[in-house]
Every structure is written in C-alpha cells, then in structure tokens.
XYZ file of C-alpha atoms in Angstrom:
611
model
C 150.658 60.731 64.938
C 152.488 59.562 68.025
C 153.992 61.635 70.688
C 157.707 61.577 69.775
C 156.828 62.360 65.812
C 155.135 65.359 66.989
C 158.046 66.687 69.345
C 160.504 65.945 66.456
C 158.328 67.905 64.128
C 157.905 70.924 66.374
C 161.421 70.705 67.306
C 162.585 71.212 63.752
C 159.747 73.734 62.880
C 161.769 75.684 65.936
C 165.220 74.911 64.516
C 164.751 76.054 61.073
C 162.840 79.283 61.639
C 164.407 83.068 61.822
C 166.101 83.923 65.021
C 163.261 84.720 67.398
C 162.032 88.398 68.127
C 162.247 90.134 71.042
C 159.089 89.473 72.634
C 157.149 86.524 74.090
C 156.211 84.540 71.089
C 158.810 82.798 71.723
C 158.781 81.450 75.134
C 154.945 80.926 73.756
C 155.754 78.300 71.183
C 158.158 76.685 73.978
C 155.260 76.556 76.115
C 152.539 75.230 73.641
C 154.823 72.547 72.871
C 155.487 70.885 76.602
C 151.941 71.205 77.152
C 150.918 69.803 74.092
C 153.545 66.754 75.248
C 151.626 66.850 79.058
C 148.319 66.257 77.405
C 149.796 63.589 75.297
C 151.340 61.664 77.669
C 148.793 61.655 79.913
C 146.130 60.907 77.280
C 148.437 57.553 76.887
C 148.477 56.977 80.624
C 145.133 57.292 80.819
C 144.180 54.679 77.814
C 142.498 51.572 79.345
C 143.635 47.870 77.877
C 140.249 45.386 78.268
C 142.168 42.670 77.672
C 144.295 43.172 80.708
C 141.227 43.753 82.701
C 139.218 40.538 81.777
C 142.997 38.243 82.315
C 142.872 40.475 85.899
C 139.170 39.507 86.787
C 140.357 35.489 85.564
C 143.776 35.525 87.327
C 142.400 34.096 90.446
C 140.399 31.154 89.451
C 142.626 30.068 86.407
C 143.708 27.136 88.702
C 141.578 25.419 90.565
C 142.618 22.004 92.677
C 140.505 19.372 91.955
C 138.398 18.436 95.566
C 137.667 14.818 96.721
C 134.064 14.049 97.239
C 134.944 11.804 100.418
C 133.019 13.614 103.079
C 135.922 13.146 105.714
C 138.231 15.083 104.236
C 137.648 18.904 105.399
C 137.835 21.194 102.779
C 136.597 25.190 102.133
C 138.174 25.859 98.693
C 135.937 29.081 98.478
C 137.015 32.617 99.629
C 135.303 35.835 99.722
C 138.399 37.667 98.902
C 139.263 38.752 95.301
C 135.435 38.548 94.446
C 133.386 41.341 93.017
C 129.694 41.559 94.310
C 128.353 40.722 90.534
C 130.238 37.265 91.328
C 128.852 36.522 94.648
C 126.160 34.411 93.117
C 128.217 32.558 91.067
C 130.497 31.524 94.103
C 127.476 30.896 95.815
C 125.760 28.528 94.034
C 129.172 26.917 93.683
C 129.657 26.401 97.201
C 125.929 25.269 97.466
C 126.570 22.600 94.556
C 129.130 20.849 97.464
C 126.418 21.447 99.925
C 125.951 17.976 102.320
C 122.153 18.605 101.460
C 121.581 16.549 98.417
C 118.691 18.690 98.291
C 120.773 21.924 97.870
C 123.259 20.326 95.843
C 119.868 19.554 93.098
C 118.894 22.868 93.698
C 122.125 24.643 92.889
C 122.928 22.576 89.745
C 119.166 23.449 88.218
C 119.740 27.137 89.146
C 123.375 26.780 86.918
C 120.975 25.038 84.372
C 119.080 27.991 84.392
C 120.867 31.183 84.036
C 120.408 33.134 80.413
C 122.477 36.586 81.754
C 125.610 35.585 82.819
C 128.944 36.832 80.727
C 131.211 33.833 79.377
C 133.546 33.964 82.116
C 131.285 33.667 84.979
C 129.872 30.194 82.698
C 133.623 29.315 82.981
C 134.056 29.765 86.533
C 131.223 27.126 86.777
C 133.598 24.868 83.911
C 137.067 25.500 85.712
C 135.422 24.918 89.528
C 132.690 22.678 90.182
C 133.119 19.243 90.902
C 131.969 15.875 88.652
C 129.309 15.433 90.808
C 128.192 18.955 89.246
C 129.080 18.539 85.791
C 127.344 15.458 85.176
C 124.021 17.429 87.030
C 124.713 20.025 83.910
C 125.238 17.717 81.305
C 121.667 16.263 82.512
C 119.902 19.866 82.278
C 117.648 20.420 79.719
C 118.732 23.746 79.688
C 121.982 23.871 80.488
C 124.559 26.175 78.430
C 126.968 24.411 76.975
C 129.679 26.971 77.811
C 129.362 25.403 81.221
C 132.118 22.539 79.835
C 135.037 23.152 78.703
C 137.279 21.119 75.421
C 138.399 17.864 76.199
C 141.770 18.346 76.955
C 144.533 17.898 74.406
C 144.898 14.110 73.227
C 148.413 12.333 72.997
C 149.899 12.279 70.269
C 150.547 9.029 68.200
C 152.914 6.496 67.924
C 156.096 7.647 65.364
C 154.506 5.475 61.818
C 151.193 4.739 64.070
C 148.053 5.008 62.932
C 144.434 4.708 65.053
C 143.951 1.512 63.774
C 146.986 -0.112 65.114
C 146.225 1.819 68.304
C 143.283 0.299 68.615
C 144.643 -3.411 68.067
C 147.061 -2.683 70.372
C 144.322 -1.842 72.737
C 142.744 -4.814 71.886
C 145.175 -7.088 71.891
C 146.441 -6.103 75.523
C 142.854 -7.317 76.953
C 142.614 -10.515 78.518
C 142.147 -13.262 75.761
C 140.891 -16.115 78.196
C 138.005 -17.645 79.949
C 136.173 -15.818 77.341
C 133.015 -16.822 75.557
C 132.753 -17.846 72.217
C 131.263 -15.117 70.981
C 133.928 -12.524 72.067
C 136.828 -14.302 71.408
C 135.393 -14.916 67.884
C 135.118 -10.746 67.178
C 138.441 -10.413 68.792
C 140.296 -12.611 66.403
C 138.700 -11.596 63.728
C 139.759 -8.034 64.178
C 143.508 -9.152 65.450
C 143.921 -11.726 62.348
C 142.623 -9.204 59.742
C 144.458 -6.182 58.114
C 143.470 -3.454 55.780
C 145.338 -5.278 53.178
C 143.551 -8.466 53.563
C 139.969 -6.587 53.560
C 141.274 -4.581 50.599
C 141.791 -8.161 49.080
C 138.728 -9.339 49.769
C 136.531 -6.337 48.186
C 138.865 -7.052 45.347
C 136.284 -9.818 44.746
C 137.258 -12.653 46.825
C 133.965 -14.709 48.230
C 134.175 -18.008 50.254
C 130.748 -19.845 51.082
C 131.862 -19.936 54.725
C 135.056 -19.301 57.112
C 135.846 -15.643 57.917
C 134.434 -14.461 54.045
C 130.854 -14.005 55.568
C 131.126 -11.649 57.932
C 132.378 -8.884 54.995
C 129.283 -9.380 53.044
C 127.728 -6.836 55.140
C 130.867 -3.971 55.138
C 131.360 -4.081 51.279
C 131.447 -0.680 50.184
C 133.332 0.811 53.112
C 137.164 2.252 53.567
C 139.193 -0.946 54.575
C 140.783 0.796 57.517
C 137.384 1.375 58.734
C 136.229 -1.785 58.423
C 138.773 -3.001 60.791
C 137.981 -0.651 63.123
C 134.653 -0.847 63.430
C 135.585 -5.038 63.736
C 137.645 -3.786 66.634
C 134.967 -1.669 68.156
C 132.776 -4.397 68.039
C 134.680 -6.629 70.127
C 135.533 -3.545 72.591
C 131.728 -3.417 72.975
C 132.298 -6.864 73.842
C 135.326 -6.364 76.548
C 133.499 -3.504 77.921
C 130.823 -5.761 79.434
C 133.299 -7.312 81.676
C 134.657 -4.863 84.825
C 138.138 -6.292 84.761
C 138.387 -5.197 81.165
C 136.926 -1.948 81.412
C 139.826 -0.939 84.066
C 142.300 -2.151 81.460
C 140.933 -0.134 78.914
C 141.255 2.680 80.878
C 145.136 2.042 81.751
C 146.021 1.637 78.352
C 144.461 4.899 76.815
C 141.556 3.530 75.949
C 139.088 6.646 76.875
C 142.017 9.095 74.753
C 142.052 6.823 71.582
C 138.392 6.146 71.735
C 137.777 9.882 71.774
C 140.440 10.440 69.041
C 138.264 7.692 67.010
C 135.266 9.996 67.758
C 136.381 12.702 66.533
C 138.072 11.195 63.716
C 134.465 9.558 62.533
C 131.970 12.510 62.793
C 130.696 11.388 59.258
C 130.218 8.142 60.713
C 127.510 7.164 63.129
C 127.757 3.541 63.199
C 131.338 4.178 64.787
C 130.456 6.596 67.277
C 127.306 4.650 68.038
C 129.583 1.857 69.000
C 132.104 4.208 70.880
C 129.098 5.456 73.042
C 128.428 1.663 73.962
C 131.856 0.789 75.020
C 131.716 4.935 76.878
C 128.441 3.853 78.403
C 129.115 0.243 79.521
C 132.573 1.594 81.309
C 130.466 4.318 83.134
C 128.504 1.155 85.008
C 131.656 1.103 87.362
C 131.659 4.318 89.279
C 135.602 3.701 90.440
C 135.956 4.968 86.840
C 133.682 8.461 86.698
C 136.287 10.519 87.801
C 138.407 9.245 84.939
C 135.853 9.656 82.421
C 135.293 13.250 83.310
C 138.666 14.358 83.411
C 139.423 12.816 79.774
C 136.814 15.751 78.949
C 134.146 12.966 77.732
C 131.464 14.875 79.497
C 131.648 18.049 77.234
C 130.778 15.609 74.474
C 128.019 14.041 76.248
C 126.370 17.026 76.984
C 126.198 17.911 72.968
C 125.264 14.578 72.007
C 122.355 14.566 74.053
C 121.175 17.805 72.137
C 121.199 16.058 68.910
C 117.976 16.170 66.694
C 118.838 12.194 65.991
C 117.241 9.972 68.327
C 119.891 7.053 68.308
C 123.096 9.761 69.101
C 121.117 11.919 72.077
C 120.274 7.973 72.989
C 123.461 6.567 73.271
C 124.879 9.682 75.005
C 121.497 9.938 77.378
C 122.677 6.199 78.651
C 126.193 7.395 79.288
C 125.173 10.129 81.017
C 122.662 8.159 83.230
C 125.391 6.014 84.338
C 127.480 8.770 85.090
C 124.573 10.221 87.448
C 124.612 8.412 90.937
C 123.634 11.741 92.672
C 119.618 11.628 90.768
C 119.617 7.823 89.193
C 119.687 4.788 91.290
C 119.999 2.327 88.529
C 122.223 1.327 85.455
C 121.416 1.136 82.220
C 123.561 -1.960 80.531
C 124.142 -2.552 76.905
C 121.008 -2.528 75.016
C 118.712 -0.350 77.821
C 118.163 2.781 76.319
C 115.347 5.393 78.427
C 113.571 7.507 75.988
C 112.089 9.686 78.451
C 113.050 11.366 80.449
C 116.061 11.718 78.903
C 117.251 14.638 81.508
C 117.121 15.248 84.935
C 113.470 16.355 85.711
C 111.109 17.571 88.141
C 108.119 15.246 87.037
C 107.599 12.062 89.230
C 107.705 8.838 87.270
C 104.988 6.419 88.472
C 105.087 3.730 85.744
C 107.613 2.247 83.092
C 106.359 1.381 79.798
C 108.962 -1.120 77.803
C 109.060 -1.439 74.011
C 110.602 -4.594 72.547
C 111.262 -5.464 69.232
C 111.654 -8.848 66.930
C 113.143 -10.197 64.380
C 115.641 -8.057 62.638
C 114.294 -4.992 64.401
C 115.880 -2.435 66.547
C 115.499 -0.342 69.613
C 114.529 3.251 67.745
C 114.036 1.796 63.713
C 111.168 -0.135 64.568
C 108.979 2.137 66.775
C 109.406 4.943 63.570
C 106.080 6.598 62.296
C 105.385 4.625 58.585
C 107.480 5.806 56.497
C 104.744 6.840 53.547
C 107.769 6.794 50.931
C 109.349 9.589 52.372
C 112.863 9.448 51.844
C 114.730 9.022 54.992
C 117.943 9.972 54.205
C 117.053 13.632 54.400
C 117.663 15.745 57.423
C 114.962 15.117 59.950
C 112.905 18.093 60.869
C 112.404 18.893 64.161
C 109.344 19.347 63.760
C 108.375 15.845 65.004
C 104.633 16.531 64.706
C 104.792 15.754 60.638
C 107.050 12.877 60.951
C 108.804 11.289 63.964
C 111.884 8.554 64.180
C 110.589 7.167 67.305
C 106.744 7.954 68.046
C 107.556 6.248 71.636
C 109.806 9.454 72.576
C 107.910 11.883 70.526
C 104.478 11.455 70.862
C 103.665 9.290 74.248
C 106.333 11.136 76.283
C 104.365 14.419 75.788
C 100.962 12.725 76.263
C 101.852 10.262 79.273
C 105.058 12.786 80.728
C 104.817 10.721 83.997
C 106.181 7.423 82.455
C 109.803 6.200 81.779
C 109.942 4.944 78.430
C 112.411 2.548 77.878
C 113.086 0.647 74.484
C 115.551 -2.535 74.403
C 118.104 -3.569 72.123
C 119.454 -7.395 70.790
C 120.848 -8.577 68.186
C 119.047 -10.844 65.766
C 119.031 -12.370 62.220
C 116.837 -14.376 59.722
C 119.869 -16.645 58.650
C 123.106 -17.832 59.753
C 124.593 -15.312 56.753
C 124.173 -12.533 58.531
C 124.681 -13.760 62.344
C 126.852 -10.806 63.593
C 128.870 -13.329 65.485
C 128.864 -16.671 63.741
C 128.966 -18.453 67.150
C 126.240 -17.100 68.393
C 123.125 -19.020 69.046
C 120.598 -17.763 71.541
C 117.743 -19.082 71.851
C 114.294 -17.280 73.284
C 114.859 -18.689 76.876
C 118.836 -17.586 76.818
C 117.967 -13.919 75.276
C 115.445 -13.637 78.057
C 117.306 -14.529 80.431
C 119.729 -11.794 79.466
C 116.993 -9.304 79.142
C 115.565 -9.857 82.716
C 118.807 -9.397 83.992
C 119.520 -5.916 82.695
C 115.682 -4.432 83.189
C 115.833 -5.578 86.794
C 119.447 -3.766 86.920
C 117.343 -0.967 85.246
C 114.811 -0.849 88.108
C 112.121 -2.721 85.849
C 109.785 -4.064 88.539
C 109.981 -1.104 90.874
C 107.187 1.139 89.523
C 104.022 -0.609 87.664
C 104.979 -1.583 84.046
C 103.034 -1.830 80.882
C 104.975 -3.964 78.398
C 104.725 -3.359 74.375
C 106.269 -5.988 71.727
C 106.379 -6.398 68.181
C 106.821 -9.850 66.592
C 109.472 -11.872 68.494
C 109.423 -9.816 71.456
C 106.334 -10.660 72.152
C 107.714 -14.470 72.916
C 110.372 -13.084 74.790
C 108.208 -10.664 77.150
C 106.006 -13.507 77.595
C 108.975 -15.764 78.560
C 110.460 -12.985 80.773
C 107.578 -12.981 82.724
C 107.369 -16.850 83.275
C 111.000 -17.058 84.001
C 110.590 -13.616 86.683
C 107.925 -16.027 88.419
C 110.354 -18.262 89.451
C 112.434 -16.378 91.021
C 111.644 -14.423 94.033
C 114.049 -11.437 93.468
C 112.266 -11.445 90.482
C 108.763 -11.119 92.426
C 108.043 -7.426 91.741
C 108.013 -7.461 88.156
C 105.301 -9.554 88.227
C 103.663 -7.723 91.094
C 103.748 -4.692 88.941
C 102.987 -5.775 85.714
C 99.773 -4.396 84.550
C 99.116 -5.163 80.614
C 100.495 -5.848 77.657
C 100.753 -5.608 74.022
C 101.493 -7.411 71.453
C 102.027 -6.322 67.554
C 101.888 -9.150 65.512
C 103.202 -11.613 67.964
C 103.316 -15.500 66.231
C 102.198 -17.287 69.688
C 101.231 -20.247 67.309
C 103.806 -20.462 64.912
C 104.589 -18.047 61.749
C 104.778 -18.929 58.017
C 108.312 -17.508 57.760
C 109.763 -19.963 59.963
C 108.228 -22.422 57.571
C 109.245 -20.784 54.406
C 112.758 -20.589 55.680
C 112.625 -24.128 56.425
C 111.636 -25.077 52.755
C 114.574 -23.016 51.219
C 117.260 -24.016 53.685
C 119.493 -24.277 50.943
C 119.579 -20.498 50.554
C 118.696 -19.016 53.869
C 120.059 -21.300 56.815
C 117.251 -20.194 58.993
C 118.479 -18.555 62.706
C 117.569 -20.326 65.492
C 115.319 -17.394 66.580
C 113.422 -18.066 62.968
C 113.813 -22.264 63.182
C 111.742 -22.001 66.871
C 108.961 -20.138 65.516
C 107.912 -22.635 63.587
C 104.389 -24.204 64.140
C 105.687 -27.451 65.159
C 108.307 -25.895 67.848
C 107.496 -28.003 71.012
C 108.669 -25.479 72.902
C 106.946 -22.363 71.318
C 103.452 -24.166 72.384
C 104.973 -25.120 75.865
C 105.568 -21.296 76.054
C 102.175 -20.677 74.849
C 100.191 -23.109 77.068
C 102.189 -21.819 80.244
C 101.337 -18.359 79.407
C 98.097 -18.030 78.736
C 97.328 -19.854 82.087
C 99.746 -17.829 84.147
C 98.120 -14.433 82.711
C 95.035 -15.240 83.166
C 95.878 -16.277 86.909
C 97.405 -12.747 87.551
C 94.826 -11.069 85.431
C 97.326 -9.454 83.481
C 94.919 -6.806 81.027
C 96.239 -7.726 77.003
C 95.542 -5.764 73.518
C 96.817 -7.296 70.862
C 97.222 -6.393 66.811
C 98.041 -8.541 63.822
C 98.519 -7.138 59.972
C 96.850 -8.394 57.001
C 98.466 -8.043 54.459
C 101.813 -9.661 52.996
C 105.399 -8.469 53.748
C 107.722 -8.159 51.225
C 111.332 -9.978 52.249
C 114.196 -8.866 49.977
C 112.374 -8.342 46.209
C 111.365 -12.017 45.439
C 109.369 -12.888 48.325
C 105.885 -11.908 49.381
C 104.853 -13.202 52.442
C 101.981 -13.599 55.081
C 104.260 -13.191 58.304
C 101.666 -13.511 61.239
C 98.454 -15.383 59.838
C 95.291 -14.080 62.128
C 95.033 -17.143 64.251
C 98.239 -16.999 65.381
C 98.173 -13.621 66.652
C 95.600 -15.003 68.806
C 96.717 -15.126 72.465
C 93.029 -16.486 73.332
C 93.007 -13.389 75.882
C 91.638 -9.922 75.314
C 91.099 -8.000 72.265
C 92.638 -8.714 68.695
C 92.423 -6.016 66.365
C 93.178 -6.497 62.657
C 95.129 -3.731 60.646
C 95.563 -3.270 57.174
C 99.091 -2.920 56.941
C 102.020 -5.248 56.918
C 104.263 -6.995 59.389
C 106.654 -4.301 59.477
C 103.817 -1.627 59.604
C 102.149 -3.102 62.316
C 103.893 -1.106 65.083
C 104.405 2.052 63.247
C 101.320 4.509 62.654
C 100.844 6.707 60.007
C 100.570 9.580 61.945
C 99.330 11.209 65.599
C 95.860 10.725 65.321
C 96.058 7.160 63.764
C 93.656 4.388 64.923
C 97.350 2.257 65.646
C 98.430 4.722 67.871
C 95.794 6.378 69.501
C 94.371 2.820 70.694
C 97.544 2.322 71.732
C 97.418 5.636 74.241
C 93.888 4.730 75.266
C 95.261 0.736 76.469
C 98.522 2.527 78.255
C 96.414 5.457 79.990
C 93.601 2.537 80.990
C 96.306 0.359 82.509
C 97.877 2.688 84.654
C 94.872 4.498 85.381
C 95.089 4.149 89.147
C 98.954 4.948 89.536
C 98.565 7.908 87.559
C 96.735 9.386 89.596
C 98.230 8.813 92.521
C-alpha cells in the first residue's frame, strides 16, 4: 500500500468516527499516524536503485577519445580520480598496455587474456578504452573473454529500393577496370554483365557448350541472388590483391557492406569464406588497421577464430595475423593459411613445416583423417582424437608444438569445364613462382623448413626450390630446407594425364593435367634438375605412393601414380594400400601413414629442436 493510500485511509477512519472523548486517545491516533508517515517516508528515502549505481560507476568512462599510437604526440588519458580501489588494476594494466616497453605492452594484454573474476563492466572498460594495438593482442589470446569487444557498430542503412546485391556491384563497378589481368577482368564482367534474372534464366534449363554458360554448371542449385554475389565476391577477392583497390574499397563502404553480407550469410560458409579473404588481404596494408577495427570487424574475428571448423577459425586466424604487427613480423597473402599456432603464444617456433596439395585438392580437405564412410555432413565433434578435419593442426601441432604449420592454397582443375576463371592458365613454373613469392612474404626460409606434398605439389615444391636457387634473396630457403615428402608425387609422368588425353573430347584436360603427362619435356627437365640439385644439398626425402585405383566421377577407375613414378631415385619409397586420394590422409593417430610421417619430421629437425 503506498504512503498517500494509507494517510487517506486513516484520515477517513478519523473523519467518520464518534466525536472523540475526553482523554488522550485522541491526540494518540494523531500521533500514530505522523509517525507511521515518518517511518514511511523515510523507508522510501532510504530505498537504494542498482541501476543508478552501476550507470554512476560507468558515467566516467562512457566516452573515451580514441589515442594516436604516434609516439610524439604526448598523451596521459588515465586519471586516478573517480576510480575505486577494486578498479585500480584494471586502469593499470590499461595504462601498461600503452607502455613504450613492448615487453609490458605483451605482458599487460596476456594478463587481460587472463582474468576469470572480473564483473562485465570492468571487461568493458577494457572494450570502451584500450587501443587497436590492444584489441588485436585480445583477439589473438587463447583465452581471452569475448566480452572484451564490443558489437560492431550500427551499419548504414540501404539505398531507398537497394538491395546488397546492387550494393555490391556498385562496389564493384567503382574499382578500377584497367591494366588488369585477364583473369580479373574476366570475374568482374561476369558479375557486372549478369543479373538475378538472367541466372534465374539459365537454371530454367538453358546450357551452351561454351561462352559464359560454363561457369553456372558449378552454382546450379543455389538462390540466383546469391549466385551473383558470390560472382562478385570472387572478383573482390580478386581487387583485394591489389593496394590501390583495397583503399577504394574502403572509401566506398566496402568493410560496412561486406560485414552486412556476413551477417546476412551465416548459413553460408562459402560466402563468408570469401569475405574473410577479401577482410584478410585488405589487412596486408597497415594504413588500413585502424579502419578495420573501428568498423567493429575485430569482435568478429575474435569469434571466428573460436570456431570448432577448421576453414572459419582459419580464415579469421589469417586476418587476425595481419592485423598483428606488435607479435608477427610477416604477412600472410591469399592462400597462406598457419595452422599452428593459431594465437599469440609463449612457445618458441624453431622450424616451419609446409603442406601442399595437388590436383583438385585444398588447403584443409586434403590433409583430413580418411574418411571411413563417415558422413561428413554431421557436426564435427570436438573431440578431434576420433576423427579430425585437418590431422596437420590436430595431431602434429600437439606432438611437434614448436613448429609453425602452414598449409597453402591454389586453385586447380582436371578440365577446362571447371577452370574457375576460364582465362586462366598457369602452368607449374608460373604457380610456383606465385607460391615462392607469398611463403618468402610469410617468412618461409627464416627458420629450418620441412616441406610435405601430395600429388602435384610435389612438382611444384620441387620447382620452388630450383627456382629459390636462383635467386639470392631467395638463398635461405634453400639454406634451411631440411627434407621432404612426397605423397604420391608423379615425378615421371601419371596415367591420368594420359587418360585425359585419350578422351579429350569429354574432358579438355587443364594444363596442370596436360604437363603431367609422361612425354612432358619439361616434367623430365624438372625431374633431371632435381634429383641432381637434392642430392648436391643433401636434402633428406621420404616418399609414399598408393596402390590401388582411384575412382574419378562413377565411370572411371584409375591407377593415378603407378610405383615407378613415385620414384624420386632418392631415399625411401613406401607403398600403401590405399588410393590416390587416401594417400595423405591416415586412418587414425596411431596409423603407419602418420606416425612415419612424425618419425621423418621429428628426425629432420632433430638438431633445431633442441636447440
């Protein structure tokens, strides 16, 4: 009952009574009733609102200034006053994250990383006032809370009768469009020159043997509008290699829409796989970190490299890495993904070990534990002891936790059907080329390196090497290069390459599949130039080769890599019953596959792990 019910109650109790006798009941009931009304009231006065206390103990850091990092400028942003002693640490660590000790700044962010008892507003004192320098650190902690970032802020809203698509054309479209090579300016056409309505008309059942048809034979089955915007994603991924374009990007919304896109697509990892790539290749130009962190990508980040799926905490781990100048010296370009360490760490690295895959493979799909009919579409468990998606990351990073691991990415194809980009044609001396370039941007070369292929990438590790001899900024990849293996390399030649030449008519073989034939002049130049330069520099070499058939699509069965031409005619060659697609992916832990794998690393970098 409230305090002015009761008085009115009381009051009329009073009113409507006999007259009053004469004596001091009366003046008792008066009395009662004003100190009933005292008590009251200051019962009220006395009640405390928690709400207004926690907006009292935020009031002073609601707003914080963002700080330049340029050491000239003279700033003290923190103040003891307004701070109770619970707090002290948090300001502390704060000021120490800004310290000019790189030391204490490394040792501040992992003591952030580290606290389990704070309350939620001391994590967002961390979110509202530490610097990018800082955030980044935290987004690279194992550990780290992820209170410590706060939501990306709101995105702008669209275009009256816009839709993301046409953003993203737009965004497209106001790139540069010249001195741009062929393959580029053939995804950016196709994504300006197409429309939902013309995709929708093509699923309608509309093939052409050649022209812009083939490209769609790999997207039937998807939304239309998605289509053509993963078309325009995959030229962005394109732009995004090229500094000039990245800064457009950013001046025309690109970071907002892309984000939107994300958010838009969380059913859909092929988009934000793609988004991450055109994220991660911007972060190689630090003029645009501060950028990237204030359009709240980093709060992303730092739950995308949490993820239980290897590709998404990947992607985001490569972002991230870029992001870090304060802990990581080198830059991870399109296609350079580190398995391990994925975070910042403690642990000194004294040796990289590379995978590489072939023909049709991929950076994380091909290094999977064998499938043994499970069905991957179910969630995978996290407990990667029973089955792993990449036994690189899973397995050797917890037996060898002093190496980087670091898988590579290209694209590749059996046939001209399915070239992502009908223009392209690399050839094994171009892709290397192109692979040197980003591992040495990597810091490939700097610690010793053990080197691990599977089909294809075999050749193109093997031509790496010959083309890193030749050039003398090149020099310490070679210096530090201390073995190799090779799954089911075809040094000699493979029977695909022939089969695909037989049935031309149907496949039009690739011309990664048309040099590994057996009568390629320049896959036995490769071979012969090899085989002496390795054996000149000593260069240690394990090498497996599958015997039994591989089944291509349902009508073929075929013997990929024949025994002899997995021989390099140096070291040991180990038959395995499996196939060529099995070759590099063991049944489990304590397989022969892998464990003789372990035994080859571990004896290669012997001496440097110990050191």
């Amino acid at each position: 009952m409230s305090l002015a019910a009761y008085c009115v109650i009381c009051c009329r109790r009073m009113g409507t009574s006999t007259p009053p006798p004469k004596s001091s009941t009366y003046w008792r009931d008066i009395s009662s009733l004003f100190i009933t009304y005292e008590v009251l009231a200051l019962k009220k006065s006395l009640t405390l609102d928690t709400q207004v206390i926690e907006r009292e103990k935020m009031k002073s850091y609601i707003y914080v200034h963002t700080v330049s990092l340029d050491k000239t400028e003279n700033h003290d942003t923190f103040s003891t006053v307004d701070i109770e002693d619970h707090d002290c640490a948090v300001w502390l660590l704060l000021r120490k994250s800004r310290s000019d000790d790189r030391a204490a700044r490394l040792q501040a962010v992992q003591e952030m990383s580290e606290a389990r008892h704070w309350h939620d507003y001391q994590y967002r004192i961390i979110a509202q006032a530490c610097d990018m320098r800082t955030l980044t650190g935290l987004a690279r902690s194992k550990d780290s809370d992820l209170r410590f970032f706060l939501r990306p802020p709101p995105l702008p809203s669209l275009k009256e009768d816009s839709s993301t698509e046409e953003e993203l054309r737009h965004l497209l479209a106001s790139l540069p469009q010249t001195d741009l090579d062929e393959c580029i300016q053939c995804f950016t056409a196709l994504a300006l020159s197409e429309s939902s309505q013309s995709l929708a008309a093509q699923k309608g059942g509309l093939w052409c043997f050649g022209g812009n048809g083939l490209p769609y034979a790999e997207s039937f089955g998807e939304v239309p509008s998605a289509t053509v915007e993963m078309f325009c994603l995959e030229a962005l991924v394109k732009h995004s290699e090229i500094p000039t374009h990245c800064d457009k990007i950013e001046a025309n919304g690109g970071l907002q829409l892309l984000q939107r896109l994300y958010q838009l697509h969380k059913d859909c990892p092929k988009v934000q796989r793609n988004i991450m790539r055109i994220l991660g290749n911007m972060a190689l130009n630090e003029h645009l970190h501060s950028t990237i962190v204030r359009s709240g990508w980093v709060s992303i980040l730092a739950e995308a490299i949490k993820s239980q799926h290897v590709m998404e905490a990947s992607h985001a781990a490569r972002t991230l890495a870029n992001l870090d100048r304060e802990t990581v010296p080198d830059k991870y370009h399109d296609g350079v993904y580190v398995l391990h360490p994925q975070y910042r760490t403690s642990q000194p690295i004294k040796a990289d070990v590379l995978f590489i895959h072939g023909l049709m493979g991929a950076a994380f799909k091909t290094w999977r534990q064998q499938d043994n009919d499970q069905d991957l579409t179910e969630k995978v468990s996290e407990d990667e002891t029973k089955y792993t998606t990449c036994w690189p990351k899973s397995w050797l990073a917890r037996d060898c936790p002093a190496l980087r691991i670091i898988s590579v990415e290209y694209d590749t194809s059996l046939s001209d059907w399915r070239a992502r980009c009908p223009t392209e044609r690399k050839s094994i001396a171009f892709r290397s080329n192109e692979l040197l370039r980003k591992l040495r941007a990597a810091g490939v070369g700097d610690r010793p390196v053990v080197w691990v292929s599977h089909s294809m990438g075999g050749l193109l590790v093997k031509k790496m090497l010959l083309e890193a001899s030749k050039k003398p900024e090149m020099n310490t990849i070679i210096n530090n290069t201390r073995g190799i293996i090779f799954y089911s390399v075809p040094h000699h030649g493979s029977h695909l390459a022939e089969y695909s030449v037989n049935i031309r008519y149907l496949l039009f073989p690739s011309l990664e599949v048309k040099e590994l034939s057996k009568d390629s002049p320049a896959l036995k130049t490769l071979q012969d130039d090899f085989l002496e330069f390795a054996k000149d520099k000593n260069f240690q070499v394990l090498s497996f080769v599958e015997t039994l058939p591989t089944y291509i699509g349902s009508m073929i069965k075929l013997h990929v890599v024949p025994l002899d031409s997995a021989d390099l005619g140096l070291g040991d060659l180990i038959p395995v019953d499996v196939n060529h697609l099995n070759i590099c992916k063991p049944k489990k832990k304590d397989a022969f596959l892998y464990q003789r794998t372990l035994q080859f690393i571990r004896d290669a970098l012997a001496k440097d792990l110990e050191n």
